[in-house]
CSV table of C-alpha atoms and ligand atoms in Angstrom, one decimal:
chain,number,residue,atom,x,y,z
A,1,UNK,CA,31.8,-3.3,-21.4
A,2,UNK,CA,34.5,-5.0,-19.4
A,3,UNK,CA,34.4,-7.0,-16.2
A,4,UNK,CA,37.1,-8.9,-14.3
A,5,UNK,CA,36.8,-12.5,-13.2
A,6,UNK,CA,39.2,-13.4,-10.3
A,7,UNK,CA,39.9,-17.1,-9.2
A,8,UNK,CA,38.8,-18.4,-12.6
A,9,UNK,CA,39.2,-22.2,-12.7
A,10,UNK,CA,39.9,-24.1,-15.9
A,11,UNK,CA,36.5,-25.8,-15.8
A,12,UNK,CA,34.7,-22.4,-15.8
A,13,UNK,CA,36.5,-21.0,-18.9
A,14,UNK,CA,34.1,-22.5,-21.4
A,15,UNK,CA,31.0,-21.1,-19.6
A,16,UNK,CA,32.7,-17.7,-19.3
A,17,UNK,CA,33.3,-17.7,-23.0
A,18,UNK,CA,29.7,-18.5,-23.7
A,19,UNK,CA,28.5,-15.6,-21.5
A,20,UNK,CA,31.0,-13.2,-23.1
A,21,UNK,CA,29.8,-14.1,-26.6
A,22,UNK,CA,26.1,-14.0,-25.8
A,23,UNK,CA,26.3,-10.7,-23.9
A,24,UNK,CA,28.9,-9.2,-26.2
A,25,UNK,CA,31.2,-8.2,-23.3
A,26,UNK,CA,34.9,-8.5,-22.5
A,27,UNK,CA,35.9,-10.6,-19.5
A,28,UNK,CA,39.4,-10.3,-18.1
A,29,UNK,CA,40.5,-13.4,-16.3
A,30,UNK,CA,42.8,-13.1,-13.3
A,31,UNK,CA,43.7,-16.6,-12.1
A,32,UNK,CA,44.4,-15.3,-8.6
A,33,UNK,CA,42.6,-14.7,-5.3
A,34,UNK,CA,41.5,-11.0,-5.2
A,35,UNK,CA,43.4,-9.0,-2.6
A,36,UNK,CA,44.7,-5.5,-2.1
A,37,UNK,CA,47.9,-6.2,-4.1
A,38,UNK,CA,46.2,-7.4,-7.3
A,39,UNK,CA,43.0,-5.3,-7.2
A,40,UNK,CA,44.6,-3.0,-9.8
A,41,UNK,CA,44.2,-5.7,-12.4
A,42,UNK,CA,40.5,-4.8,-12.5
A,43,UNK,CA,41.3,-1.3,-13.8
A,44,UNK,CA,38.9,-0.3,-16.5
A,45,UNK,CA,36.3,-2.9,-15.4
A,46,UNK,CA,32.9,-1.9,-14.1
A,47,UNK,CA,32.3,-5.2,-12.3
A,48,UNK,CA,34.3,-7.8,-10.6
A,49,UNK,CA,33.4,-11.4,-9.9
A,50,UNK,CA,35.1,-13.7,-7.4
A,51,UNK,CA,34.8,-17.2,-5.9
A,52,UNK,CA,34.9,-17.9,-2.2
A,53,UNK,CA,38.6,-17.8,-1.5
A,54,UNK,CA,38.9,-14.0,-2.0
A,55,UNK,CA,38.5,-12.2,1.3
A,56,UNK,CA,36.9,-9.0,0.1
A,57,UNK,CA,37.7,-6.6,3.0
A,58,UNK,CA,37.0,-2.9,3.3
A,59,UNK,CA,40.6,-2.2,2.0
A,60,UNK,CA,40.0,-4.2,-1.1
A,61,UNK,CA,36.6,-2.6,-1.6
A,62,UNK,CA,38.1,0.9,-1.3
A,63,UNK,CA,40.7,0.0,-3.9
A,64,UNK,CA,38.0,-1.3,-6.3
A,65,UNK,CA,36.0,1.8,-5.7
A,66,UNK,CA,39.0,4.0,-6.6
A,67,UNK,CA,39.4,2.0,-9.8
A,68,UNK,CA,35.7,2.8,-10.8
A,69,UNK,CA,34.3,-0.7,-10.0
A,70,UNK,CA,30.5,-0.3,-9.2
A,71,UNK,CA,29.5,-3.9,-8.5
A,72,UNK,CA,30.9,-7.2,-7.2
A,73,UNK,CA,29.5,-10.7,-7.6
A,74,UNK,CA,30.5,-13.9,-5.8
A,75,UNK,CA,30.0,-17.0,-7.9
A,76,UNK,CA,29.2,-18.8,-4.6
A,77,UNK,CA,26.0,-18.9,-2.6
A,78,UNK,CA,27.8,-18.1,0.7
A,79,UNK,CA,29.0,-14.4,0.9
A,80,UNK,CA,30.6,-14.3,4.3
A,81,UNK,CA,34.0,-13.7,2.6
A,82,UNK,CA,32.7,-10.2,1.6
A,83,UNK,CA,32.4,-7.2,3.9
A,84,UNK,CA,28.9,-6.5,2.6
A,85,UNK,CA,28.2,-3.8,5.2
A,86,UNK,CA,31.2,-1.8,4.0
A,87,UNK,CA,30.3,-2.4,0.3
A,88,UNK,CA,26.8,-1.0,0.9
A,89,UNK,CA,28.3,1.9,2.7
A,90,UNK,CA,30.6,2.9,-0.2
A,91,UNK,CA,28.0,2.1,-2.9
A,92,UNK,CA,29.4,-1.1,-4.4
A,93,UNK,CA,26.5,-3.4,-5.1
A,94,UNK,CA,27.0,-7.1,-4.3
A,95,UNK,CA,25.2,-10.2,-5.6
A,96,UNK,CA,25.7,-13.8,-4.8
A,97,UNK,CA,25.2,-16.9,-7.0
A,98,UNK,CA,22.1,-18.8,-7.7
A,99,UNK,CA,22.2,-22.5,-8.6
A,100,UNK,CA,20.0,-25.4,-8.1
A,101,UNK,CA,20.2,-26.7,-4.5
A,102,UNK,CA,20.0,-30.4,-5.7
A,103,UNK,CA,23.8,-30.8,-6.0
A,104,UNK,CA,24.5,-29.9,-2.3
A,105,UNK,CA,21.4,-31.7,-1.2
A,106,UNK,CA,22.5,-34.9,-3.0
A,107,UNK,CA,25.9,-34.6,-1.3
A,108,UNK,CA,24.3,-34.1,2.1
A,109,UNK,CA,22.3,-37.4,1.6
A,110,UNK,CA,25.5,-39.1,0.5
A,111,UNK,CA,27.4,-38.0,3.7
A,112,UNK,CA,24.4,-39.1,5.8
A,113,UNK,CA,24.3,-42.5,4.3
A,114,UNK,CA,28.1,-42.9,4.4
A,115,UNK,CA,28.0,-42.0,8.1
A,116,UNK,CA,25.2,-44.3,9.1
A,117,UNK,CA,26.5,-47.2,7.0
A,118,UNK,CA,30.1,-46.9,8.1
A,119,UNK,CA,31.3,-46.5,4.5
A,120,UNK,CA,34.7,-45.1,5.4
A,121,UNK,CA,35.6,-48.2,7.4
A,122,UNK,CA,34.2,-50.6,4.8
A,123,UNK,CA,36.3,-48.8,2.1
A,124,UNK,CA,39.5,-48.9,4.1
A,125,UNK,CA,39.0,-52.6,5.0
A,126,UNK,CA,38.3,-53.5,1.3
A,127,UNK,CA,41.6,-51.8,0.3
A,128,UNK,CA,43.6,-54.3,2.4
A,129,UNK,CA,41.5,-57.4,1.6
A,130,UNK,CA,39.8,-57.3,5.0
A,131,UNK,CA,36.2,-58.2,4.2
A,132,UNK,CA,35.0,-58.7,7.7
A,133,UNK,CA,31.7,-57.1,8.7
A,134,UNK,CA,32.0,-56.7,12.5
A,135,UNK,CA,31.4,-53.2,13.6
A,136,UNK,CA,29.8,-52.3,10.2
A,137,UNK,CA,26.1,-52.8,11.1
A,138,UNK,CA,24.3,-49.7,10.1
A,139,UNK,CA,21.0,-48.0,10.6
A,140,UNK,CA,18.2,-47.2,8.2
A,141,UNK,CA,17.1,-43.7,7.4
A,142,UNK,CA,13.4,-44.6,7.6
A,143,UNK,CA,13.8,-45.5,11.2
A,144,UNK,CA,15.6,-42.2,12.1
A,145,UNK,CA,14.6,-38.7,13.1
A,146,UNK,CA,16.6,-36.1,11.2
A,147,UNK,CA,16.9,-32.5,12.2
A,148,UNK,CA,17.4,-29.9,9.5
A,149,UNK,CA,18.8,-26.6,10.7
A,150,UNK,CA,18.0,-24.0,8.0
A,151,UNK,CA,15.1,-24.5,5.7
A,152,UNK,CA,16.1,-22.4,2.7
A,153,UNK,CA,16.8,-23.7,-0.7
A,154,UNK,CA,19.2,-26.5,0.2
A,155,UNK,CA,17.6,-27.4,3.6
A,156,UNK,CA,14.1,-27.6,1.9
A,157,UNK,CA,15.5,-29.9,-0.8
A,158,UNK,CA,17.1,-32.1,1.8
A,159,UNK,CA,13.7,-32.3,3.6
A,160,UNK,CA,12.1,-33.5,0.3
A,161,UNK,CA,14.8,-36.2,-0.1
A,162,UNK,CA,14.5,-37.3,3.5
A,163,UNK,CA,10.7,-37.6,3.1
A,164,UNK,CA,11.4,-40.0,0.2
A,165,UNK,CA,13.6,-42.1,2.4
A,166,UNK,CA,10.8,-42.2,5.0
A,167,UNK,CA,12.6,-40.4,7.8
A,168,UNK,CA,10.8,-38.4,10.5
A,169,UNK,CA,11.9,-34.8,9.8
A,170,UNK,CA,12.1,-31.9,12.3
A,171,UNK,CA,13.1,-28.5,11.2
A,172,UNK,CA,14.5,-25.4,12.8
A,173,UNK,CA,14.8,-22.0,11.1
A,174,UNK,CA,15.0,-18.5,12.6
A,175,UNK,CA,12.6,-17.5,9.9
A,176,UNK,CA,10.2,-20.4,9.2
A,177,UNK,CA,8.5,-20.3,5.8
A,178,UNK,CA,5.0,-21.4,4.9
A,179,UNK,CA,5.9,-23.7,2.0
A,180,UNK,CA,8.2,-25.8,4.2
A,181,UNK,CA,5.6,-25.8,7.0
A,182,UNK,CA,3.3,-27.7,4.6
A,183,UNK,CA,5.7,-30.6,4.4
A,184,UNK,CA,7.6,-30.7,7.7
A,185,UNK,CA,7.3,-29.8,11.3
A,186,UNK,CA,9.1,-26.7,12.6
A,187,UNK,CA,10.3,-27.1,16.2
A,188,UNK,CA,12.7,-25.3,18.5
A,189,UNK,CA,16.4,-26.1,18.8
A,190,UNK,CA,15.9,-27.9,22.2
A,191,UNK,CA,13.5,-30.3,20.5
A,192,UNK,CA,16.0,-30.9,17.6
A,193,UNK,CA,18.8,-31.7,20.1
A,194,UNK,CA,16.6,-34.0,22.2
A,195,UNK,CA,14.9,-36.0,19.5
A,196,UNK,CA,17.2,-36.2,16.4
A,197,UNK,CA,19.4,-39.1,15.5
A,198,UNK,CA,21.0,-37.0,12.7
A,199,UNK,CA,21.4,-33.2,12.5
A,200,UNK,CA,22.3,-31.5,9.3
A,201,UNK,CA,23.3,-27.9,8.9
A,202,UNK,CA,22.0,-25.6,6.1
A,203,UNK,CA,22.1,-22.1,7.6
A,204,UNK,CA,24.4,-19.3,6.4
A,205,UNK,CA,27.4,-18.3,8.4
A,206,UNK,CA,26.3,-15.2,10.3
A,207,UNK,CA,27.3,-13.7,13.7
A,208,UNK,CA,24.3,-15.6,15.3
A,209,UNK,CA,25.1,-18.9,13.6
A,210,UNK,CA,28.8,-18.9,14.3
A,211,UNK,CA,29.6,-22.0,16.5
A,212,UNK,CA,25.9,-22.8,16.8
A,213,UNK,CA,27.2,-26.4,17.3
A,214,UNK,CA,29.2,-26.1,20.5
A,215,UNK,CA,29.8,-27.9,23.8
A,216,UNK,CA,26.5,-26.8,25.2
A,217,UNK,CA,24.4,-27.9,22.2
A,218,UNK,CA,26.3,-31.2,21.8
A,219,UNK,CA,25.7,-32.0,25.4
A,220,UNK,CA,21.9,-31.7,24.8
A,221,UNK,CA,21.9,-34.0,21.8
A,222,UNK,CA,21.1,-37.8,21.8
A,223,UNK,CA,23.9,-40.2,22.5
A,224,UNK,CA,25.4,-41.4,19.2
A,225,UNK,CA,24.1,-38.4,17.2
A,226,UNK,CA,25.3,-38.0,13.7
A,227,UNK,CA,26.3,-34.5,12.6
A,228,UNK,CA,26.4,-33.4,8.9
A,229,UNK,CA,27.8,-30.1,7.7
A,230,UNK,CA,27.6,-29.1,4.1
A,231,UNK,CA,27.2,-25.4,4.9
A,232,UNK,CA,30.1,-23.6,6.5
A,233,UNK,CA,32.8,-24.9,8.8
A,234,UNK,CA,32.5,-22.0,11.3
A,235,UNK,CA,29.0,-23.2,12.2
A,236,UNK,CA,30.7,-25.8,14.3
A,237,UNK,CA,33.2,-25.4,17.2
A,238,UNK,CA,35.7,-28.0,16.0
A,239,UNK,CA,37.2,-28.6,19.4
A,240,UNK,CA,33.7,-29.3,20.8
A,241,UNK,CA,33.1,-31.8,18.0
A,242,UNK,CA,36.4,-33.5,18.6
A,243,UNK,CA,35.6,-33.8,22.3
A,244,UNK,CA,32.1,-35.2,21.4
A,245,UNK,CA,33.7,-37.9,19.2
A,246,UNK,CA,36.4,-38.8,21.8
A,247,UNK,CA,33.7,-39.2,24.5
A,248,UNK,CA,31.5,-41.1,22.1
A,249,UNK,CA,28.7,-38.7,22.6
A,250,UNK,CA,28.8,-38.2,18.8
A,251,UNK,CA,28.3,-41.3,16.8
A,252,UNK,CA,29.6,-40.0,13.4
A,253,UNK,CA,30.4,-36.9,11.5
A,254,UNK,CA,30.2,-36.0,7.8
A,255,UNK,CA,31.9,-32.7,6.9
A,256,UNK,CA,32.2,-31.1,3.5
A,257,UNK,CA,33.5,-28.0,5.3
A,258,UNK,CA,35.6,-27.3,8.3
A,259,UNK,CA,36.6,-24.2,10.3
A,260,UNK,CA,39.9,-22.7,8.9
A,261,UNK,CA,39.8,-24.5,5.6
A,262,UNK,CA,40.8,-21.4,3.7
A,263,UNK,CA,44.2,-21.8,2.0
A,264,UNK,CA,43.9,-25.6,2.3
A,265,UNK,CA,40.8,-26.9,0.5
A,266,UNK,CA,40.9,-26.7,-3.3
A,267,UNK,CA,44.8,-26.8,-3.3
A,268,UNK,CA,47.2,-29.7,-4.0
A,269,UNK,CA,49.2,-29.6,-0.8
A,270,UNK,CA,50.5,-33.2,-1.0
A,271,UNK,CA,54.1,-32.1,-0.7
A,272,UNK,CA,53.5,-29.3,1.8
A,273,UNK,CA,53.3,-29.0,5.5
A,274,UNK,CA,49.7,-28.4,6.4
A,275,UNK,CA,49.3,-26.6,9.7
A,276,UNK,CA,45.8,-27.4,10.7
A,277,UNK,CA,46.0,-29.9,13.6
A,278,UNK,CA,42.2,-30.1,14.1
A,279,UNK,CA,41.7,-31.1,10.5
A,280,UNK,CA,44.3,-33.8,10.6
A,281,UNK,CA,43.1,-35.2,14.0
A,282,UNK,CA,39.5,-35.3,12.9
A,283,UNK,CA,40.3,-37.1,9.7
A,284,UNK,CA,41.9,-40.0,11.5
A,285,UNK,CA,38.7,-41.0,13.3
A,286,UNK,CA,37.0,-44.0,11.7
A,287,UNK,CA,33.6,-42.4,12.1
A,288,UNK,CA,34.5,-39.1,10.5
A,289,UNK,CA,34.1,-38.6,6.7
A,290,UNK,CA,35.5,-35.4,5.3
A,291,UNK,CA,35.5,-34.0,1.8
A,292,UNK,CA,37.2,-30.8,0.5
A,293,UNK,CA,34.3,-28.5,0.1
A,294,UNK,CA,32.9,-30.1,-3.1
A,295,UNK,CA,29.2,-30.4,-2.3
A,296,UNK,CA,28.5,-27.6,-4.8
A,297,UNK,CA,30.8,-29.0,-7.5
A,298,UNK,CA,28.7,-30.4,-10.3
A,299,UNK,CA,28.6,-29.6,-14.0
A,300,UNK,CA,25.2,-28.0,-13.7
A,301,UNK,CA,26.2,-25.9,-10.7
A,302,UNK,CA,29.4,-24.6,-12.2
A,303,UNK,CA,27.5,-23.4,-15.4
A,304,UNK,CA,25.0,-21.6,-13.2
A,305,UNK,CA,27.6,-20.1,-10.9
A,306,UNK,CA,29.4,-18.5,-13.9
A,307,UNK,CA,26.1,-17.5,-15.5
A,308,UNK,CA,24.7,-15.8,-12.4
A,309,UNK,CA,28.1,-14.3,-11.5
A,310,UNK,CA,28.4,-12.6,-14.9
A,311,UNK,CA,24.7,-11.7,-15.4
A,312,UNK,CA,24.5,-10.3,-11.8
A,313,UNK,CA,27.1,-7.7,-12.8
A,314,UNK,CA,25.6,-6.9,-16.1
A,315,UNK,CA,22.2,-6.4,-14.5
A,316,UNK,CA,23.6,-4.0,-12.0
A,317,UNK,CA,25.5,-2.1,-14.7
A,318,UNK,CA,22.8,-1.9,-17.3
A,319,UNK,CA,19.5,-1.8,-15.2
A,320,UNK,CA,20.7,-0.8,-11.7
A,321,UNK,CA,19.0,-3.9,-10.2
A,322,UNK,CA,19.9,-7.5,-9.8
A,323,UNK,CA,17.5,-10.1,-8.3
A,324,UNK,CA,20.4,-11.8,-6.4
A,325,UNK,CA,21.5,-8.6,-4.7
A,326,UNK,CA,22.9,-9.2,-1.2
A,327,UNK,CA,22.1,-6.4,1.2
A,328,UNK,CA,23.7,-6.0,4.5
B,401,NAD,P1,19.2,-20.0,1.8
B,401,NAD,O1,19.5,-18.6,2.0
B,401,NAD,O2,18.2,-20.4,0.8
B,401,NAD,O3,18.8,-20.7,3.2
B,401,NAD,C1,19.3,-20.3,4.5
B,401,NAD,C2,18.3,-20.6,5.5
B,401,NAD,O4,18.9,-20.4,6.8
B,401,NAD,C3,17.1,-19.6,5.4
B,401,NAD,O5,15.9,-20.3,5.5
B,401,NAD,C4,17.2,-18.7,6.7
B,401,NAD,O6,16.0,-18.3,7.2
B,401,NAD,C5,18.0,-19.6,7.6
B,401,NAD,N1,18.6,-18.9,8.7
B,401,NAD,C6,19.2,-17.7,8.7
B,401,NAD,N2,19.7,-17.4,9.9
B,401,NAD,C7,19.4,-18.5,10.7
B,401,NAD,C8,19.6,-18.7,12.1
B,401,NAD,N3,20.2,-17.9,12.9
B,401,NAD,N4,19.2,-19.9,12.6
B,401,NAD,C9,18.5,-20.8,11.8
B,401,NAD,N5,18.3,-20.6,10.5
B,401,NAD,C10,18.7,-19.4,9.9
B,401,NAD,O7,20.6,-20.7,1.6
B,401,NAD,P2,20.9,-22.1,0.9
B,401,NAD,O8,21.0,-21.9,-0.6
B,401,NAD,O9,20.0,-23.1,1.4
B,401,NAD,O10,22.4,-22.4,1.4
B,401,NAD,C11,22.6,-22.6,2.8
B,401,NAD,C12,24.1,-22.4,3.1
B,401,NAD,O11,24.8,-23.5,2.5
B,401,NAD,C13,24.8,-21.2,2.4
B,401,NAD,O12,24.7,-20.1,3.2
B,401,NAD,C14,26.2,-21.6,2.2
B,401,NAD,O13,27.0,-21.2,3.2
B,401,NAD,C15,26.2,-23.2,2.2
B,401,NAD,N6,26.6,-23.8,0.9
B,401,NAD,C16,27.6,-24.7,0.9
B,401,NAD,C17,28.0,-25.3,-0.2
B,401,NAD,C18,29.0,-26.4,-0.3
B,401,NAD,O14,29.6,-26.6,-1.4
B,401,NAD,N7,29.4,-27.0,0.8
B,401,NAD,C19,27.3,-24.9,-1.5
B,401,NAD,C20,26.3,-24.0,-1.4
B,401,NAD,C21,25.9,-23.4,-0.2
């Protein structure tokens, strides 16, 4: 049996080799982002696995279908880069990745702590032998109320961590779950905005979560609110966030993701012209900490991403069912 892996990174190759040997399958590696022009490279493969940079549109899905591909897996948790509705319509089964939420939850806590302890400014000052401490007075998590938007795997782990720090935690989810209700208080969005010192985003990107952080919602938040986004850039209207920082309504921002990061993050563009003004402008604020979409990027997570990406396809092909199937 043969499957195709697009966007293979060097650090994934060892794990792919392990999977190919243990499952006795052939994996064709295509070190490119899947698109209409290179979909033919999957010829002869029953399944295709991608990472998050491949925009799997209806046209790409049609081409894969013509080639005999029956299933597609994304080695990421987010699957907003795949037209899942169309895939379902033409009978291509889709699965997403499954890895422990702890890596992203750890990273979320790091961005929170960096934001409330002014780490970026402290680091910059140290680099030029400026060891002054004015303006660097921080706040303690145990004295703060933190709002967690989205109480799935990552949000729920962040709640556990915050409890360990002694924070008061308020949670909002469109679909509250009983396990989380045992450990934290679900409230409506208005209460989150009114009462939280820090708001951290852990919802998927969907039509109803697109720009959920916008001018109107920021206006309702506490003065000096700290916003953390380790989910998807498009959950925030960047212009509204910039305005919030300029007016000092927002106290600090920690972003592992940003709107329109595609084609920029995970590339070395140090000698290129990068045309994303919002990203450059945000980065220069002393109270904005940005990373290049690496919250997921740990040894344990990469191993699981490859394993679930490959086994998802093999399950579809051999049993017709996969526990990580994404349905529209
Ligand atoms: P999950 O599916 O376990 O949880 C998502 C939660 O959001 C669920 O509880 C769901 O009920 C809730 N939700 C859905 N629609 C909502 C809405 N309209 N309003 C409020 N809540 C809503 O997903 P997860 O594993 O916790 O991951 C969350 C997101 O984090 C992913 O969708 C992905 O985009 C992002 N992510 C980012 C990275 C990174 O490296 N930065 C890594 C992994 C995941």
